[in-house]
């Protein structure tokens, strides 16, 4: 994990990561808020924009035919067996995406509503190279696959993606393996064959080539974006600069059943001046919209000390109002809504200090 470079654009989709721990483990206190992130620069290295963050050690990424970005993130080996262990994983990288890696036991669980889940959990390993088979001379099945290298286990895996809502799921198989085969990186050459290199930590390095000897079928492009993925991208266009039309445009998306659309909508709302939407949060009656909007307001609100307790009380009153609704536990959404409520309280206490003595009432 590294610090943001100097001169990062304030309009970056991903900004100001914080731990937001409600009850931190004492051994984790004192650690900073640095996280792995995706940095985009212009050709001269001057325009620096943080696209997404909350990674542990993502060393490579690639794009599919639709321009969707993916990476293969690492676990933390000394966490194995602990409740907060996170396996190596494929992540779909989206604008403003928060992926929840934090120091020690403070890693965010997948159910946190202000972070995004993994798209594929693989297990224990050491992720390195990532490349789509788009430019390969392989059979069509592998031209659509994301090839991911595991240095530790000596494998290249083929992960096959499927559209699920505004994002994707994957199933994987072993593409090739060896003992040892500590793959460092890989790429397709102009001939459509896969080249990969092994080595590292004092081991013998070697360059390998993988080719397909069968008949080569005509290349096929990806199937394109579905309506949910298109909507997510439309919302992501509002992640950088204020726009007076944004709130009305994305407000209903805060209550989407799709977590990727909810996340995109919340980031879009957070980028607008809080004076445009704060009061709307506290008058919103639709439960899922209100909960996601409350996450936004407790993350963005800056309360002077003299107003902090009033803000605590306002948030608590809104949560009490929502919980009294007969619809709070309806439609099999009760657990998700309860976890969102707990998370709102956690961020509120983390960012806005000790609550008022009667806050529980």
XYZ file of C-alpha atoms in Angstrom:
361
model
C 0.000 0.000 0.000
C 1.331 3.426 -0.921
C 0.447 7.067 -0.406
C -1.276 9.099 -3.100
C 1.308 10.988 -5.195
C 1.628 14.741 -4.898
C -0.596 16.719 -7.239
C -3.471 14.246 -7.359
C -6.557 15.859 -8.876
C -9.182 16.869 -6.342
C -11.765 15.781 -8.923
C -10.563 12.153 -8.725
C -13.444 9.659 -8.440
C -11.743 8.017 -5.412
C -10.859 10.388 -2.583
C -9.989 10.539 1.083
C -9.985 6.871 2.145
C -10.513 6.388 5.861
C -10.544 3.346 8.127
C -14.041 4.012 9.518
C -13.649 1.391 12.240
C -16.399 1.356 14.845
C -14.475 -0.795 17.345
C -10.852 -1.144 16.194
C -8.479 -3.790 17.486
C -5.917 -2.110 19.746
C -3.034 -3.613 17.764
C -4.231 -1.902 14.596
C -4.409 1.584 16.075
C -1.791 4.015 14.902
C -1.734 2.633 11.376
C -2.363 5.119 8.600
C -5.112 5.045 5.983
C -2.992 4.150 2.945
C -4.523 1.659 0.527
C -3.616 0.249 -2.874
C -5.165 2.278 -5.681
C -5.480 2.681 -9.442
C -3.780 5.825 -10.773
C -4.424 7.254 -14.236
C -2.040 9.799 -15.759
C -1.751 11.624 -19.049
C 1.098 10.851 -21.469
C 3.366 13.348 -19.696
C 2.625 12.041 -16.204
C 1.165 15.377 -15.117
C -2.578 14.804 -14.789
C -2.881 12.342 -11.899
C -6.284 10.895 -11.135
C -7.173 8.218 -8.575
C -9.763 5.931 -10.172
C -10.410 3.404 -7.384
C -8.818 2.109 -4.186
C -8.936 -0.248 -1.246
C -6.599 -2.898 -2.670
C -3.819 -4.791 -0.936
C -1.249 -5.481 -3.695
C -2.676 -5.474 -7.217
C 0.307 -5.645 -9.584
C -1.412 -5.828 -12.979
C -4.709 -5.108 -14.730
C -6.352 -5.450 -18.123
C -9.457 -4.364 -20.055
C -12.052 -6.508 -21.795
C -13.587 -5.734 -25.190
C -16.091 -3.400 -23.521
C -13.405 -1.332 -21.815
C -14.214 -2.799 -18.393
C -11.172 -2.985 -16.105
C -10.153 -5.965 -13.947
C -7.328 -6.806 -11.567
C -6.144 -9.752 -9.427
C -5.524 -8.675 -5.829
C -3.457 -10.377 -3.139
C -4.343 -11.815 0.240
C -2.361 -11.181 3.438
C -0.576 -14.423 4.260
C -0.360 -13.923 8.000
C -4.152 -13.471 8.170
C -4.801 -17.055 7.026
C -7.217 -18.665 9.478
C -8.361 -15.350 10.947
C -11.980 -14.170 10.541
C -10.820 -11.140 8.545
C -8.746 -13.168 6.031
C -9.485 -12.166 2.430
C -8.495 -14.694 -0.291
C -6.809 -13.665 -3.512
C -9.511 -12.225 -5.719
C -10.519 -10.847 -9.080
C -11.933 -7.332 -8.814
C -13.971 -5.445 -11.390
C -12.540 -1.932 -11.153
C -15.124 0.810 -11.542
C -15.059 4.570 -11.146
C -14.832 5.537 -7.470
C -14.718 1.879 -6.464
C -13.862 1.120 -2.827
C -12.655 -2.475 -2.305
C -12.179 -2.446 1.442
C -8.583 -3.482 2.156
C -7.365 -1.960 5.405
C -4.570 -2.672 7.845
C -4.561 -5.735 10.137
C -7.916 -6.950 11.392
C -9.636 -3.822 10.057
C -10.281 -5.161 6.544
C -13.832 -4.374 5.518
C -16.148 -7.397 5.137
C -17.963 -7.972 1.854
C -21.316 -6.930 3.330
C -20.264 -3.326 4.035
C -22.603 -1.216 1.881
C -19.938 1.429 1.203
C -17.540 -1.022 -0.489
C -17.746 -3.407 -3.431
C -17.479 -7.208 -3.282
C -14.956 -9.360 -5.106
C -16.036 -10.909 -8.398
C -14.093 -14.137 -7.827
C -12.432 -15.524 -4.693
C -9.662 -17.948 -5.644
C -8.046 -18.987 -2.344
C -4.477 -18.675 -1.103
C -1.781 -17.575 -3.519
C 0.324 -14.761 -4.916
C -1.304 -12.876 -7.833
C 0.939 -11.444 -10.552
C 0.124 -11.035 -14.249
C -3.349 -10.422 -15.694
C -4.320 -10.467 -19.367
C -7.470 -11.047 -21.403
C -7.191 -13.511 -24.271
C -8.753 -11.002 -26.672
C -5.685 -10.767 -28.940
C -4.779 -14.445 -28.769
C -4.952 -17.126 -31.451
C -6.566 -19.422 -28.869
C -10.040 -20.996 -29.209
C -12.942 -18.612 -28.634
C -13.501 -19.830 -25.044
C -10.078 -18.532 -24.033
C -10.216 -15.386 -26.105
C -13.072 -14.318 -23.848
C -11.271 -15.427 -20.673
C -9.236 -13.440 -18.196
C -5.925 -15.234 -17.632
C -4.548 -14.685 -14.120
C -1.152 -15.822 -12.854
C -0.470 -17.243 -9.386
C 3.264 -17.031 -8.601
C 3.088 -19.023 -5.371
C 1.159 -22.043 -6.655
C 2.762 -22.161 -10.090
C -0.424 -21.710 -12.089
C -2.087 -19.682 -14.773
C -5.847 -19.772 -14.311
C -8.498 -19.011 -16.914
C -11.390 -17.039 -15.407
C -14.568 -17.032 -17.511
C -16.867 -14.099 -16.872
C -20.628 -13.805 -16.955
C -22.678 -10.617 -16.731
C -24.535 -10.320 -13.433
C -26.455 -7.086 -13.045
C -24.142 -4.100 -13.418
C -21.019 -6.217 -12.916
C -19.810 -9.789 -13.473
C -19.207 -13.164 -11.881
C -16.450 -15.620 -12.829
C -15.795 -19.328 -12.884
C -12.190 -20.456 -13.181
C -10.164 -23.443 -14.297
C -6.469 -24.277 -14.351
C -5.071 -23.212 -17.731
C -1.588 -24.553 -17.057
C 0.549 -25.349 -14.043
C 3.981 -26.616 -13.114
C 6.188 -27.427 -10.154
C 7.768 -24.970 -9.933
C 6.234 -22.421 -12.287
C 6.509 -19.119 -10.441
C 4.900 -16.932 -13.106
C 5.844 -13.247 -12.835
C 4.055 -11.769 -15.823
C 2.543 -12.651 -19.183
C 1.423 -11.025 -22.415
C 0.235 -11.985 -25.874
C 2.626 -11.312 -28.712
C 1.776 -10.006 -32.199
C 1.562 -13.664 -33.261
C -1.344 -14.276 -30.840
C 0.716 -16.628 -28.678
C 1.050 -16.284 -24.927
C 4.482 -15.423 -23.531
C 5.183 -15.617 -19.812
C 8.262 -15.280 -17.642
C 9.087 -17.033 -14.385
C 11.536 -16.264 -11.588
C 11.920 -14.069 -8.551
C 13.418 -14.377 -5.048
C 16.605 -15.976 -6.276
C 14.953 -18.654 -8.442
C 15.850 -19.503 -12.031
C 14.153 -17.228 -14.545
C 12.820 -18.520 -17.858
C 10.668 -17.368 -20.767
C 7.901 -19.636 -22.082
C 5.573 -19.556 -25.078
C 2.087 -21.100 -25.233
C 0.423 -21.625 -28.611
C -2.682 -23.338 -29.977
C -2.069 -25.959 -32.651
C -5.684 -26.464 -33.689
C -7.826 -24.617 -36.184
C -8.161 -20.917 -35.459
C -11.751 -19.690 -35.639
C -12.627 -16.102 -36.610
C -12.344 -13.719 -33.689
C -15.526 -12.762 -31.857
C -16.028 -9.618 -29.861
C -17.552 -9.532 -26.404
C -21.313 -9.549 -26.036
C -21.477 -5.886 -25.037
C -22.940 -4.196 -21.991
C -26.349 -5.033 -20.591
C -28.782 -2.319 -19.492
C -27.613 -2.349 -15.850
C -23.961 -2.012 -16.872
C -24.858 0.821 -19.224
C -26.724 2.587 -16.430
C -23.734 2.219 -14.090
C -21.528 3.852 -16.699
C -23.996 6.686 -17.189
C -23.911 7.390 -13.457
C -20.099 7.175 -13.353
C -19.959 10.122 -15.757
C -21.037 12.278 -12.766
C -18.141 11.237 -10.494
C -15.753 14.114 -11.152
C -17.352 17.537 -11.203
C -20.498 19.131 -9.766
C -23.563 19.224 -11.994
C -26.895 20.662 -10.869
C -28.820 17.922 -12.701
C -27.122 15.007 -10.940
C -29.236 14.681 -7.798
C -32.540 14.259 -9.620
C -30.862 12.036 -12.207
C -29.405 9.451 -9.808
C -31.463 9.779 -6.597
C -33.661 6.745 -7.278
C -30.558 4.711 -8.127
C -29.485 5.039 -4.492
C -32.163 2.435 -3.772
C -31.310 0.056 -6.608
C -31.298 -3.661 -5.845
C -27.909 -3.809 -7.610
C -24.984 -2.960 -5.262
C -22.830 -1.668 -8.135
C -25.489 0.831 -9.207
C -26.126 1.871 -5.587
C -22.399 2.450 -5.138
C -22.082 4.469 -8.351
C -25.094 6.601 -7.410
C -23.765 7.327 -3.913
C -20.381 8.448 -5.278
C -22.189 10.726 -7.753
C -24.257 12.270 -4.938
C -21.200 12.739 -2.713
C -19.519 14.748 -5.477
C -22.265 17.381 -5.411
C -22.376 20.241 -2.887
C -23.994 18.844 0.248
C -26.282 21.883 0.467
C -28.076 20.542 -2.639
C -29.090 17.222 -1.087
C -28.614 17.019 2.694
C -32.173 17.969 3.607
C -33.526 15.563 0.996
C -31.813 12.718 2.887
C -33.865 13.395 6.000
C -37.180 13.690 4.167
C -36.716 10.568 2.037
C -39.311 7.883 2.829
C -38.121 5.015 0.593
C -35.986 2.877 2.916
C -33.164 1.763 0.620
C -32.710 5.224 -0.888
C -32.672 6.769 2.579
C -30.120 4.282 3.969
C -27.683 4.788 1.109
C -28.189 8.559 1.278
C -27.449 8.453 5.026
C -24.163 6.678 4.274
C -23.327 9.535 1.917
C -24.188 12.275 4.363
C -22.249 10.806 7.309
C -19.237 10.344 5.040
C -19.309 13.869 3.585
C -20.772 16.101 6.293
C -18.355 18.394 8.085
C -19.870 19.422 11.418
C -18.321 22.058 13.670
C -18.020 20.861 17.265
C -20.966 22.974 18.345
C -23.199 21.262 15.739
C -21.847 17.733 16.026
C -24.313 16.486 18.628
C -27.217 17.964 16.713
C -26.085 16.048 13.654
C -25.836 12.839 15.702
C -29.382 13.320 16.897
C -30.692 14.061 13.411
C -29.164 10.874 11.992
C -30.400 8.793 14.935
C -33.924 10.156 14.559
C -33.969 9.300 10.851
C -32.760 5.759 11.510
C -35.433 5.340 14.201
C -38.077 6.550 11.755
C -36.944 4.052 9.115
C -36.865 1.157 11.573
C -40.423 1.860 12.642
C -41.609 1.324 9.087
C -43.526 -1.888 8.485
C -41.470 -2.298 5.310
C -38.083 -2.321 7.005
C -37.907 -6.113 7.163
C -39.931 -6.703 4.025
C -38.974 -8.315 0.742
C -36.239 -10.430 2.378
C -34.091 -7.287 2.667
C -34.081 -7.107 6.450
C -30.518 -8.346 7.018
C -29.029 -6.033 4.408
C -30.924 -3.044 5.789
C -29.883 -3.876 9.345
C -26.220 -4.134 8.322
C -26.513 -0.808 6.493
C -27.904 0.745 9.677
C -25.015 -0.602 11.758
C -22.549 0.691 9.189
C -24.125 4.149 9.190
C -23.752 4.300 12.971
C -20.150 3.089 12.700
C -19.181 5.784 10.197
C -21.106 8.404 12.185
C -19.196 7.616 15.381
C -15.862 7.216 13.566
C -16.019 10.507 11.684
C -18.133 12.644 13.995
C -16.912 11.640 17.429
C -18.521 10.421 20.620
C -22.323 10.497 20.458
C -24.630 12.476 22.665
C -25.387 10.742 26.010
C -28.992 10.066 24.975
C -28.230 9.004 21.386
C -29.401 5.438 22.033
C -32.833 6.740 22.940
